[in-house]
Amino acid sequence: MKLLCLLLSTVSGFGCATAHLVGERAPRERVEAGPPRVVVVEPLFDRAEWKTSTRTDFVDPAGLGSATLAPPIAVTRTVTEKPLFARPPTMVAVHEQLLVAISLLRPHWTVVAPGAAPTITREAVVVRTVIDKNELVQSDRTLKNAAFAFGLVLLPLQILAAFPVEETERVSGLLEKVVLDPKALQQRLVKYATQPDFAVNFSGLAPKRQPFALDVEYEEGLFADEGPRPAVLVEGFVEKLAYAIVSLIEEEPP
């Protein structure tokens, strides 16, 4: 009985650890090489489809740390929604953090949102980010859930359940950039009701395009509060997206 209580207590402790980033991170060193630039970063656009997802978790009805061996209850949730990175609040958060992240990578650049166009007095690079898809491409959550459920009877399986869940979210889409003089930039400003800032009308232009597929890897305890997870995913995505944008801007024109 003491062993059971100790084991469940250990699973409870590790299993509640909230999400944090793991795996390969994008470079974050500040670099001041190359010419100073004015960079206008648009609010994000999305072309992602609505999706229906179903998730089943096994829950101990008596609560972790209990000495009872009550069978676990399977709880299934079905949700229809836009993927995380195509939801308006997430895109707003990404845009706000992206301005800061690019500025940190290239401190000699002037990085602004389109609303600052009237203050720009020289040629600017306008960058657009379009989210096409956001999907979970790797997860061992089902395995850890099963280990916990059957581990209430076969105690050694609780050791597997104590290890954090490892998951990878892949965000794919398109980057576009155009170079505009101050007058053309101001004339092409448009405001969409669904966006927090102005966008730039790209019609008639030939932007440089670069597809992207960025993986954000994280781990969290099996029973962790899901609340902190979106912010962690946004942080990881912003890091990689900022680096991808910098790389696109610094490419020599074809």
Tab-separated table of C-alpha atoms in Angstrom:
chain	number	residue	atom	x	y	z
A	1	MET	CA	0.000	0.000	0.000
A	2	LYS	CA	2.841	2.391	0.852
A	3	LEU	CA	4.452	1.600	-2.506
A	4	LEU	CA	1.176	2.352	-4.295
A	5	CYS	CA	0.785	5.696	-2.536
A	6	LEU	CA	4.400	6.630	-3.255
A	7	LEU	CA	4.088	5.676	-6.926
A	8	LEU	CA	0.848	7.609	-7.442
A	9	SER	CA	2.293	10.583	-5.602
A	10	THR	CA	5.316	10.556	-7.931
A	11	VAL	CA	3.101	10.352	-11.030
A	12	SER	CA	1.017	13.210	-9.665
A	13	GLY	CA	4.080	15.398	-9.088
A	14	PHE	CA	5.665	14.896	-12.520
A	15	GLY	CA	2.329	14.605	-14.282
A	16	CYS	CA	1.265	18.149	-13.395
A	17	ALA	CA	4.349	19.897	-14.809
A	18	THR	CA	3.132	22.577	-17.257
A	19	ALA	CA	4.255	22.845	-20.868
A	20	HIS	CA	7.739	24.018	-21.816
A	21	LEU	CA	9.684	24.083	-25.074
A	22	VAL	CA	12.149	21.335	-25.963
A	23	GLY	CA	14.038	20.283	-29.079
A	24	GLU	CA	15.875	22.469	-31.556
A	25	ARG	CA	15.391	26.207	-31.028
A	26	ALA	CA	15.879	28.935	-33.618
A	27	PRO	CA	19.042	31.075	-33.355
A	28	ARG	CA	18.466	34.087	-31.105
A	29	GLU	CA	21.802	35.912	-31.332
A	30	ARG	CA	21.714	39.631	-32.114
A	31	VAL	CA	23.483	40.508	-35.342
A	32	GLU	CA	24.176	44.000	-36.675
A	33	ALA	CA	25.765	42.979	-39.970
A	34	GLY	CA	24.362	44.322	-43.209
A	35	PRO	CA	22.609	47.614	-43.889
A	36	PRO	CA	19.930	49.096	-41.629
A	37	ARG	CA	16.448	48.462	-42.967
A	38	VAL	CA	12.872	49.499	-42.428
A	39	VAL	CA	10.700	46.403	-42.061
A	40	VAL	CA	6.901	46.540	-42.014
A	41	VAL	CA	5.334	43.391	-40.564
A	42	GLU	CA	1.665	42.915	-41.397
A	43	PRO	CA	-0.853	41.298	-39.045
A	44	LEU	CA	-1.133	37.605	-39.869
A	45	PHE	CA	-3.574	36.222	-42.451
A	46	ASP	CA	-4.986	32.710	-42.348
A	47	ARG	CA	-6.307	30.232	-44.905
A	48	ALA	CA	-6.654	27.361	-42.466
A	49	GLU	CA	-9.764	25.198	-42.528
A	50	TRP	CA	-12.039	24.549	-39.595
A	51	LYS	CA	-11.304	21.143	-38.102
A	52	THR	CA	-13.062	18.711	-35.799
A	53	SER	CA	-10.882	16.909	-33.292
A	54	THR	CA	-11.677	14.201	-30.766
A	55	ARG	CA	-9.546	13.486	-27.737
A	56	THR	CA	-9.965	10.780	-25.100
A	57	ASP	CA	-8.307	11.029	-21.697
A	58	PHE	CA	-8.389	8.489	-18.887
A	59	VAL	CA	-9.212	10.052	-15.539
A	60	ASP	CA	-8.808	8.511	-12.109
A	61	PRO	CA	-12.222	9.112	-10.483
A	62	ALA	CA	-10.725	9.011	-6.995
A	63	GLY	CA	-7.975	11.487	-7.795
A	64	LEU	CA	-4.245	10.953	-7.885
A	65	GLY	CA	-2.645	10.076	-4.607
A	66	SER	CA	-5.627	7.996	-3.515
A	67	ALA	CA	-5.087	4.442	-2.363
A	68	THR	CA	-8.154	3.183	-4.182
A	69	LEU	CA	-7.910	1.090	-7.344
A	70	ALA	CA	-11.158	2.372	-8.894
A	71	PRO	CA	-11.179	1.844	-12.671
A	72	PRO	CA	-10.351	4.925	-14.748
A	73	ILE	CA	-13.062	6.800	-16.593
A	74	ALA	CA	-12.633	7.568	-20.311
A	75	VAL	CA	-13.556	11.182	-21.049
A	76	THR	CA	-13.987	12.049	-24.739
A	77	ARG	CA	-14.179	15.616	-26.033
A	78	THR	CA	-15.126	16.649	-29.563
A	79	VAL	CA	-14.364	20.204	-30.662
A	80	THR	CA	-14.832	22.014	-33.993
A	81	GLU	CA	-12.633	25.084	-34.299
A	82	LYS	CA	-9.852	26.763	-36.195
A	83	PRO	CA	-6.394	25.416	-35.360
A	84	LEU	CA	-4.591	27.364	-32.640
A	85	PHE	CA	-2.414	29.548	-34.865
A	86	ALA	CA	-5.341	30.526	-37.110
A	87	ARG	CA	-7.450	31.900	-34.263
A	88	PRO	CA	-7.649	35.722	-34.105
A	89	PRO	CA	-6.367	36.095	-30.501
A	90	THR	CA	-3.372	33.869	-31.285
A	91	MET	CA	-2.551	35.734	-34.507
A	92	VAL	CA	-2.678	39.041	-32.625
A	93	ALA	CA	-0.301	37.683	-29.971
A	94	VAL	CA	2.067	36.309	-32.630
A	95	HIS	CA	2.129	39.645	-34.489
A	96	GLU	CA	2.864	41.638	-31.339
A	97	GLN	CA	5.672	39.318	-30.276
A	98	LEU	CA	7.027	39.048	-33.813
A	99	LEU	CA	7.774	42.782	-33.982
A	100	VAL	CA	9.833	42.472	-30.813
A	101	ALA	CA	11.561	39.226	-31.832
A	102	ILE	CA	12.730	40.573	-35.202
A	103	SER	CA	13.969	43.766	-33.525
A	104	LEU	CA	15.976	41.680	-31.059
A	105	LEU	CA	17.561	39.623	-33.843
A	106	ARG	CA	18.430	42.738	-35.874
A	107	PRO	CA	18.634	45.712	-33.490
A	108	HIS	CA	19.800	48.080	-36.263
A	109	TRP	CA	16.529	47.566	-38.182
A	110	THR	CA	13.394	49.649	-37.729
A	111	VAL	CA	10.602	47.103	-37.340
A	112	VAL	CA	7.032	48.428	-37.302
A	113	ALA	CA	3.418	47.518	-38.030
A	114	PRO	CA	1.709	48.998	-41.134
A	115	GLY	CA	-0.031	51.631	-39.005
A	116	ALA	CA	3.344	53.367	-38.639
A	117	ALA	CA	3.564	53.942	-42.420
A	118	PRO	CA	3.093	57.773	-42.149
A	119	THR	CA	6.325	57.979	-40.144
A	120	ILE	CA	8.394	56.069	-42.721
A	121	THR	CA	10.579	58.246	-44.929
A	122	ARG	CA	12.539	55.693	-46.918
A	123	GLU	CA	12.156	52.421	-48.777
A	124	ALA	CA	10.632	49.647	-46.671
A	125	VAL	CA	10.386	45.868	-46.853
A	126	VAL	CA	6.819	44.706	-46.252
A	127	VAL	CA	6.429	41.150	-44.913
A	128	ARG	CA	3.228	39.116	-44.975
A	129	THR	CA	2.662	35.847	-43.092
A	130	VAL	CA	-0.167	33.524	-44.151
A	131	ILE	CA	-1.096	30.544	-41.967
A	132	ASP	CA	-2.266	27.561	-44.038
A	133	LYS	CA	-2.250	24.702	-41.572
A	134	ASN	CA	-1.503	23.888	-37.952
A	135	GLU	CA	-1.417	20.220	-36.976
A	136	LEU	CA	-0.141	17.885	-34.316
A	137	VAL	CA	2.437	15.716	-36.094
A	138	GLN	CA	3.889	13.792	-33.154
A	139	SER	CA	2.469	12.808	-29.775
A	140	ASP	CA	2.835	10.041	-27.231
A	141	ARG	CA	-0.131	11.258	-25.167
A	142	THR	CA	-2.283	8.220	-26.041
A	143	LEU	CA	0.487	5.878	-24.916
A	144	LYS	CA	0.936	7.759	-21.623
A	145	ASN	CA	-2.833	7.825	-21.026
A	146	ALA	CA	-3.015	4.075	-21.556
A	147	ALA	CA	-0.025	3.516	-19.272
A	148	PHE	CA	-1.740	5.460	-16.523
A	149	ALA	CA	-5.065	3.693	-16.994
A	150	PHE	CA	-3.657	0.173	-16.930
A	151	GLY	CA	-1.041	1.174	-14.383
A	152	LEU	CA	-3.753	1.427	-11.754
A	153	VAL	CA	-3.725	-2.366	-11.915
A	154	LEU	CA	-0.218	-3.063	-13.252
A	155	LEU	CA	1.812	-0.660	-11.118
A	156	PRO	CA	5.062	-0.704	-13.172
A	157	LEU	CA	3.188	1.025	-16.014
A	158	GLN	CA	2.822	4.073	-13.778
A	159	ILE	CA	6.548	4.667	-14.268
A	160	LEU	CA	5.908	5.272	-17.979
A	161	ALA	CA	2.985	7.570	-17.150
A	162	ALA	CA	5.274	9.632	-14.919
A	163	PHE	CA	7.371	10.741	-17.895
A	164	PRO	CA	6.183	13.936	-19.630
A	165	VAL	CA	4.068	13.867	-22.765
A	166	GLU	CA	6.105	14.902	-25.824
A	167	GLU	CA	4.296	16.575	-28.718
A	168	THR	CA	5.185	18.496	-31.879
A	169	GLU	CA	2.971	21.103	-33.504
A	170	ARG	CA	3.737	21.929	-37.153
A	171	VAL	CA	2.662	25.326	-38.470
A	172	SER	CA	2.826	25.702	-42.242
A	173	GLY	CA	2.112	28.627	-44.479
A	174	LEU	CA	3.636	31.248	-46.724
A	175	LEU	CA	5.887	34.271	-46.306
A	176	GLU	CA	5.777	37.111	-48.833
A	177	LYS	CA	7.873	40.250	-49.105
A	178	VAL	CA	7.753	43.340	-51.291
A	179	VAL	CA	9.780	46.543	-51.283
A	180	LEU	CA	7.842	49.827	-51.422
A	181	ASP	CA	8.739	53.491	-51.253
A	182	PRO	CA	6.994	55.574	-48.543
A	183	LYS	CA	4.376	57.072	-50.875
A	184	ALA	CA	3.388	53.721	-52.407
A	185	LEU	CA	3.240	52.147	-48.950
A	186	GLN	CA	0.811	54.758	-47.637
A	187	GLN	CA	-1.355	54.564	-50.755
A	188	ARG	CA	-1.698	50.803	-50.422
A	189	LEU	CA	-2.801	50.706	-46.785
A	190	VAL	CA	-6.112	48.899	-46.198
A	191	LYS	CA	-8.014	48.140	-42.995
A	192	TYR	CA	-9.871	44.889	-42.448
A	193	ALA	CA	-12.441	44.628	-39.666
A	194	THR	CA	-10.946	41.308	-38.519
A	195	GLN	CA	-7.388	42.621	-38.120
A	196	PRO	CA	-5.906	44.783	-35.353
A	197	ASP	CA	-3.777	46.951	-37.667
A	198	PHE	CA	-3.592	47.997	-41.285
A	199	ALA	CA	-2.538	45.613	-44.037
A	200	VAL	CA	-0.950	46.395	-47.396
A	201	ASN	CA	-2.637	45.856	-50.749
A	202	PHE	CA	-0.359	43.510	-52.733
A	203	SER	CA	-2.455	43.585	-55.924
A	204	GLY	CA	-0.397	44.229	-59.041
A	205	LEU	CA	2.850	43.449	-57.209
A	206	ALA	CA	5.163	40.472	-57.602
A	207	PRO	CA	6.177	39.552	-54.064
A	208	LYS	CA	8.986	37.175	-53.252
A	209	ARG	CA	7.313	34.053	-51.791
A	210	GLN	CA	8.711	31.464	-49.415
A	211	PRO	CA	6.677	28.535	-48.019
A	212	PHE	CA	7.437	27.472	-44.462
A	213	ALA	CA	6.745	24.518	-42.173
A	214	LEU	CA	7.914	25.201	-38.638
A	215	ASP	CA	7.876	22.579	-35.879
A	216	VAL	CA	7.340	23.594	-32.256
A	217	GLU	CA	8.280	20.830	-29.826
A	218	TYR	CA	7.145	20.832	-26.210
A	219	GLU	CA	6.562	18.530	-23.305
A	220	GLU	CA	4.218	18.656	-20.332
A	221	GLY	CA	2.950	16.390	-17.588
A	222	LEU	CA	0.139	13.995	-18.397
A	223	PHE	CA	-2.221	15.804	-16.009
A	224	ALA	CA	-0.871	19.313	-16.492
A	225	ASP	CA	-3.080	22.370	-16.658
A	226	GLU	CA	-3.522	23.061	-20.394
A	227	GLY	CA	-3.871	26.802	-19.814
A	228	PRO	CA	-0.156	27.715	-20.187
A	229	ARG	CA	0.321	25.583	-23.325
A	230	PRO	CA	-0.861	28.112	-26.005
A	231	ALA	CA	1.530	30.791	-24.734
A	232	VAL	CA	4.420	28.316	-24.849
A	233	LEU	CA	3.515	27.300	-28.405
A	234	VAL	CA	3.292	30.955	-29.467
A	235	GLU	CA	6.728	31.617	-27.966
A	236	GLY	CA	8.290	28.723	-29.880
A	237	PHE	CA	6.566	29.639	-33.136
A	238	VAL	CA	7.522	33.318	-32.883
A	239	GLU	CA	11.185	32.389	-32.392
A	240	LYS	CA	11.262	30.297	-35.557
A	241	LEU	CA	9.053	32.599	-37.627
A	242	ALA	CA	11.159	35.651	-36.739
A	243	TYR	CA	14.305	33.858	-37.877
A	244	ALA	CA	12.598	32.731	-41.109
A	245	ILE	CA	11.515	36.313	-41.843
A	246	VAL	CA	14.998	37.674	-41.202
A	247	SER	CA	16.461	35.032	-43.528
A	248	LEU	CA	13.945	35.914	-46.247
A	249	ILE	CA	14.670	39.645	-45.979
A	250	GLU	CA	18.400	39.134	-46.126
A	251	GLU	CA	18.280	36.938	-49.208
A	252	GLU	CA	19.798	38.503	-52.269
A	253	PRO	CA	17.151	39.280	-54.902
A	254	PRO	CA	16.958	36.635	-57.656
